[in-house]
Short mmCIF file of C-alpha atoms and ligand atoms in Angstrom, two decimals:
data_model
loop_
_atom_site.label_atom_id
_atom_site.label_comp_id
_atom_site.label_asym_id
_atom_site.label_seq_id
_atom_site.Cartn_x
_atom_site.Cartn_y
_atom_site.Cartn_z
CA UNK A 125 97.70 136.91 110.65
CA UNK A 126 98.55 133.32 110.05
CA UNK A 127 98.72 132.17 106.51
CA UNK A 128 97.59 129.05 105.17
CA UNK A 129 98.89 128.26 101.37
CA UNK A 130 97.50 125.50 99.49
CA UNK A 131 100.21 123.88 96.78
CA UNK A 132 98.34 122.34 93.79
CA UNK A 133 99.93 120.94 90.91
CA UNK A 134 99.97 117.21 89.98
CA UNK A 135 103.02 114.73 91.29
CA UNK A 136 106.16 116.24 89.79
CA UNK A 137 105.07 119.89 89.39
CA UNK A 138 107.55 120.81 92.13
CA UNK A 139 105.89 121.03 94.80
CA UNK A 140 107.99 119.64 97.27
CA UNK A 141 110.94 121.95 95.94
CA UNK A 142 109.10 124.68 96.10
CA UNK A 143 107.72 124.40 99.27
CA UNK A 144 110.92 123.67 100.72
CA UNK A 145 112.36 126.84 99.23
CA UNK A 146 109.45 128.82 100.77
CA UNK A 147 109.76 127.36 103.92
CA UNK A 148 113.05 129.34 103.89
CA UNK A 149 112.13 132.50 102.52
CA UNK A 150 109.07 133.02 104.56
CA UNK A 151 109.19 131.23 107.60
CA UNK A 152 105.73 129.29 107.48
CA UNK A 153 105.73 125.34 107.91
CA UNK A 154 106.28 122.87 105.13
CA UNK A 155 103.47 120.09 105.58
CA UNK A 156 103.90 117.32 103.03
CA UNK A 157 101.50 114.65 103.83
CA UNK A 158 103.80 112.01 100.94
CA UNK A 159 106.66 113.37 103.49
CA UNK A 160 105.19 112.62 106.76
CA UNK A 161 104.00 109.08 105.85
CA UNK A 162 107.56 108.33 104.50
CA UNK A 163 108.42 108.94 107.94
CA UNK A 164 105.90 106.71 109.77
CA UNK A 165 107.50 104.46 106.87
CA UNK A 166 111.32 104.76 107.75
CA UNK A 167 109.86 104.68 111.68
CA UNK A 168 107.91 101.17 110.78
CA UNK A 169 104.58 102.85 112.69
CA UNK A 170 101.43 100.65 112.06
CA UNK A 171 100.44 103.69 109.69
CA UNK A 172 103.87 103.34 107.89
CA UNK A 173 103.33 99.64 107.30
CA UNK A 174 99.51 100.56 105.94
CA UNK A 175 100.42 103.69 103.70
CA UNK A 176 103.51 101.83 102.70
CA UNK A 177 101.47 99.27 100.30
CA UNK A 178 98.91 102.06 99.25
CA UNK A 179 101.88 104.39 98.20
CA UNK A 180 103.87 101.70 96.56
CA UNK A 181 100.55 101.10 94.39
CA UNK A 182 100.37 104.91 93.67
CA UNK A 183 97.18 104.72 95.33
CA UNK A 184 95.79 107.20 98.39
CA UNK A 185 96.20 106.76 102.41
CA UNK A 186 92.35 106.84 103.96
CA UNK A 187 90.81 110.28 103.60
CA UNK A 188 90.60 109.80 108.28
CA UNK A 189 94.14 108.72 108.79
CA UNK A 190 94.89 111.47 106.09
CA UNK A 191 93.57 114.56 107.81
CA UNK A 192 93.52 113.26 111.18
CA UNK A 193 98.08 113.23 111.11
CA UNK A 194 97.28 116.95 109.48
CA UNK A 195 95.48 118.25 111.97
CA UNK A 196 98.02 117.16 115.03
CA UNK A 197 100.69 118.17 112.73
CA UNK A 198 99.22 121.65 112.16
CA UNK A 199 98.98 122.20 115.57
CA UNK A 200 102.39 121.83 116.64
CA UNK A 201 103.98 125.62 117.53
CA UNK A 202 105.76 125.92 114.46
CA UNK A 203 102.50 126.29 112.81
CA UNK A 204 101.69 129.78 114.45
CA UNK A 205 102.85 131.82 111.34
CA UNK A 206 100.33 129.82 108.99
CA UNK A 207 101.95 126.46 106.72
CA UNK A 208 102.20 125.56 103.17
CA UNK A 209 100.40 122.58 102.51
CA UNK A 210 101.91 120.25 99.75
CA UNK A 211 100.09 117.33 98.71
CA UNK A 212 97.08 117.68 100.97
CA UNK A 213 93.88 118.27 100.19
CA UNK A 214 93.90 115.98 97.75
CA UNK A 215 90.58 115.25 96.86
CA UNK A 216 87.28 117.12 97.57
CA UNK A 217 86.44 115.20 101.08
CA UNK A 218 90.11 116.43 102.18
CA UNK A 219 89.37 119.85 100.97
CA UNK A 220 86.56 120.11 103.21
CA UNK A 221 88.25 119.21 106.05
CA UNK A 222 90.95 121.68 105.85
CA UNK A 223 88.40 124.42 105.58
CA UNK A 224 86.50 122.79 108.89
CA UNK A 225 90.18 122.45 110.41
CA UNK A 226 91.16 126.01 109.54
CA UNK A 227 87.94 127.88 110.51
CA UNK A 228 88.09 126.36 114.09
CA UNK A 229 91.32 128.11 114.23
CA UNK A 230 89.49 131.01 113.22
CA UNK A 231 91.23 131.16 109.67
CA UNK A 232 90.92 130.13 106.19
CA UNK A 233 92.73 128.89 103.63
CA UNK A 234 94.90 132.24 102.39
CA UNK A 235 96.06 131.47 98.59
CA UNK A 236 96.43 128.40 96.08
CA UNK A 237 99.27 128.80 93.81
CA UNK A 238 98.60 125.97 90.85
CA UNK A 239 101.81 125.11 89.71
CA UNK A 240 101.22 124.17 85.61
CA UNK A 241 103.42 121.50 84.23
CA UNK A 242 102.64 119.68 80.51
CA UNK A 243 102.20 115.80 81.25
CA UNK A 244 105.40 114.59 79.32
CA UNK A 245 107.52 117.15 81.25
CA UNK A 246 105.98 115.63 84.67
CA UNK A 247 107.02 112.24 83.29
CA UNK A 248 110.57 112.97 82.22
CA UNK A 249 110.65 114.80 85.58
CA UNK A 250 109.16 111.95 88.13
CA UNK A 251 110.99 109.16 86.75
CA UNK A 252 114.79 110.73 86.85
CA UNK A 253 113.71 111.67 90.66
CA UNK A 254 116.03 109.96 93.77
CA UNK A 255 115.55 110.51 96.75
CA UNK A 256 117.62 110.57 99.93
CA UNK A 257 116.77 108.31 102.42
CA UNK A 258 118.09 110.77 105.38
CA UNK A 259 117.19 114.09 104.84
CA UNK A 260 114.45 113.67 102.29
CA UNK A 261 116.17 115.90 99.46
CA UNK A 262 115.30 115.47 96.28
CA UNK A 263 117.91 114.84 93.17
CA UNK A 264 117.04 114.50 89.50
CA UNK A 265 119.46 112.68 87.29
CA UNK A 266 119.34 114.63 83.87
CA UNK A 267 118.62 118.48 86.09
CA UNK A 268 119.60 118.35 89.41
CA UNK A 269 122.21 115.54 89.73
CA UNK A 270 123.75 115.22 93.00
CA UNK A 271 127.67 115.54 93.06
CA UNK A 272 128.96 112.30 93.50
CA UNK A 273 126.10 109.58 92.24
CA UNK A 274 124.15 108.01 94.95
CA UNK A 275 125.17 109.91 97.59
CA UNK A 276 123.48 113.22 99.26
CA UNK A 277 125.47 116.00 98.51
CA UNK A 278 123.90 117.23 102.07
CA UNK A 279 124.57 114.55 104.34
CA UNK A 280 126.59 111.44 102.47
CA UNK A 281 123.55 109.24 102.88
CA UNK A 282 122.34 107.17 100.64
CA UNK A 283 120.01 107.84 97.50
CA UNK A 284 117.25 105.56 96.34
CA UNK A 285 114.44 105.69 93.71
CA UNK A 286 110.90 105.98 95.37
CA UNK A 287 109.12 102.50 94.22
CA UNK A 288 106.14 104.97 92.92
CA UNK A 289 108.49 107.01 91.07
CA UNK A 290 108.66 104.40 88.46
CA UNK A 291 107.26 104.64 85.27
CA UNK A 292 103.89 102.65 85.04
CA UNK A 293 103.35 103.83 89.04
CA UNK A 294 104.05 107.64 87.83
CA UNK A 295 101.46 106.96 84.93
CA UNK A 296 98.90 105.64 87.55
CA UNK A 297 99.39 108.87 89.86
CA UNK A 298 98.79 111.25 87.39
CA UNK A 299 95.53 109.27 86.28
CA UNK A 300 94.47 109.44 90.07
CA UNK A 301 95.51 112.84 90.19
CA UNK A 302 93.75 114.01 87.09
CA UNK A 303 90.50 111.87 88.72
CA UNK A 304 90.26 113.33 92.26
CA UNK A 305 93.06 115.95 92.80
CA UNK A 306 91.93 118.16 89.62
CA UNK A 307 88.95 118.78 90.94
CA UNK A 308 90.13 121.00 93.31
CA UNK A 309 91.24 123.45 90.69
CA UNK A 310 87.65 124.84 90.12
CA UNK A 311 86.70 124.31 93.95
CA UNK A 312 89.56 127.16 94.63
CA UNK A 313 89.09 128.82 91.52
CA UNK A 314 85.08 129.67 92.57
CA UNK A 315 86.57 130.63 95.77
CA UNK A 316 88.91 133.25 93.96
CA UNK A 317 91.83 131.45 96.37
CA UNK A 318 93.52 130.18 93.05
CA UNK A 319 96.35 131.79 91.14
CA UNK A 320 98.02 129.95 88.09
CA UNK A 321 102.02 129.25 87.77
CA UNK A 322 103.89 128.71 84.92
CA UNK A 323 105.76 125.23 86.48
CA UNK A 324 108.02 124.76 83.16
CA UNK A 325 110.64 126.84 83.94
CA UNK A 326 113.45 127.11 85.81
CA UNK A 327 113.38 126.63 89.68
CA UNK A 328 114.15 129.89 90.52
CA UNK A 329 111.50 131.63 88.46
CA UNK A 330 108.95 129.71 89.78
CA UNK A 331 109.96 130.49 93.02
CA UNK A 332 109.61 134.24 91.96
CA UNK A 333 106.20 133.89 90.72
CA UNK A 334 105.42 131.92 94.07
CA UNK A 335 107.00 134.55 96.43
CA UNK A 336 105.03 137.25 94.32
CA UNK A 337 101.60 135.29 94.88
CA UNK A 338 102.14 134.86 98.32
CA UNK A 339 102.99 139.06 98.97
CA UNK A 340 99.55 140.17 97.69
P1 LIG B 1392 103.71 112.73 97.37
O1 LIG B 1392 105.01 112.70 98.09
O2 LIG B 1392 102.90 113.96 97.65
O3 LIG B 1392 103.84 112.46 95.89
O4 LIG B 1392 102.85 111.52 97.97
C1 LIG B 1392 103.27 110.18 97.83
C2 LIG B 1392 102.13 109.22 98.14
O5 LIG B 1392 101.69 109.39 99.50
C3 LIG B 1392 100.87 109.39 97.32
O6 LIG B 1392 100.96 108.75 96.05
C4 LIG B 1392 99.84 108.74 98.23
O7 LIG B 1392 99.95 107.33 98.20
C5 LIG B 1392 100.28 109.20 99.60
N1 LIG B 1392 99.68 110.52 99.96
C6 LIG B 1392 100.31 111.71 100.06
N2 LIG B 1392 99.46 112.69 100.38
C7 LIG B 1392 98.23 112.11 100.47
C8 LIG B 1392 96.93 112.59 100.75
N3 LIG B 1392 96.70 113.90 100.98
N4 LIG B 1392 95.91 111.71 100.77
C9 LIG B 1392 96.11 110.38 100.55
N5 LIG B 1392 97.31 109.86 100.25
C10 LIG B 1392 98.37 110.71 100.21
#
């Protein structure tokens, strides 16, 4: 049966890096809604130019536009095995939709791992972050620096800082996170769907704990 994981933590609880390395260790679909408008974004679509100035602001992408690239996303083949959703739902509205978009597949949503991480770690964390502008992988300059600086140890392209990874923009997502992602926390929770993870540790250990959740 098709499994459909929910990843909830707030911006810099490694999410992204975490889904990625699940991706690879279980074979189910990494959606990243911040990862698929960065694409529209580098492919200058009308809904790249529109989520461009929302994200930039640290604010959200329409709840419609939101769940309506989801749902064609979710239905593309590579899907079958069931997906791990990172940064979607992210409010209550979105939440509902994924459970409307899941049961007429005849599913659910499976598990949601809530990654824990204190507030001045996601700080320290979010504003060290670069990004590269080809493949999308993520470098940190204090604990994940990338060999030579500026330059993708994966492909040689070029690294850049996100415009919302600065400081006063990271401040500003975790407020909007705190105000209509953390909600979500006791929506799963009453569901029984959510299972706590200790995010302040090292990326491999997480990724233990996550593989663990995802077994049972
Ligand atoms: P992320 O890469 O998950 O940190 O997302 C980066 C930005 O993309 C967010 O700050 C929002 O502006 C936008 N975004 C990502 N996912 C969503 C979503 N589910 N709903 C609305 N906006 C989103």
């Amino acid at each position: 049966m098709a499994k459909y994981v929910v990843l909830l933590g707030s911006p810099g609880a490694g999410k992204g890096t975490q889904a990625d390395i699940l991706t690879k260790e279980t074979g189910l679909a990494h959606i990243s809604t911040g990862g698929l408008f960065r694409e529209h974004i580098a492919q200058k679509t009308e809904l790249g130019i529109l989520a461009q100035s929302l994200m930039d602001k640290g604010e959200f992408v329409p709840d419609d536009l939101t769940i309506a690239m989801v749902k064609e996303r979710i239905s593309r083949a590579d899907c079958e095995q069931g997906v791990i959703l990172d940064g979607f739902p992210r409010n209550p509205v979105q939440a509902d939709a994924t459970k409307l978009m899941l049961n007429a597949m005849g599913s659910s949503v499976s598990v949601v791992p809530y990654i824990i991480v204190p507030e001045d770690v996601l700080i320290q964390r979010l504003s060290g972050r670069w990004t590269c502008r080809n493949s999308g992988h993520v470098y940190h300059t204090m604990f994940s620096p990338p060999e030579k600086e500026g330059i993708c140890d994966l492909c040689g392209a070029e690294l850049y800082q996100r415009v919302d990874d600065t400081v006063e923009t990271v401040k500003k997502r975790l407020r909007i996170y705190m105000e209509r992602t953390s909600p979500l926390i006791d929506y799963y929770r009453k569901q029984g769907k959510l299972v706590e993870i200790e995010g302040d540790q090292p990326i491999d250990s997480v990724t233990k704990d996550l593989l663990a959740t995802l077994k049972k």
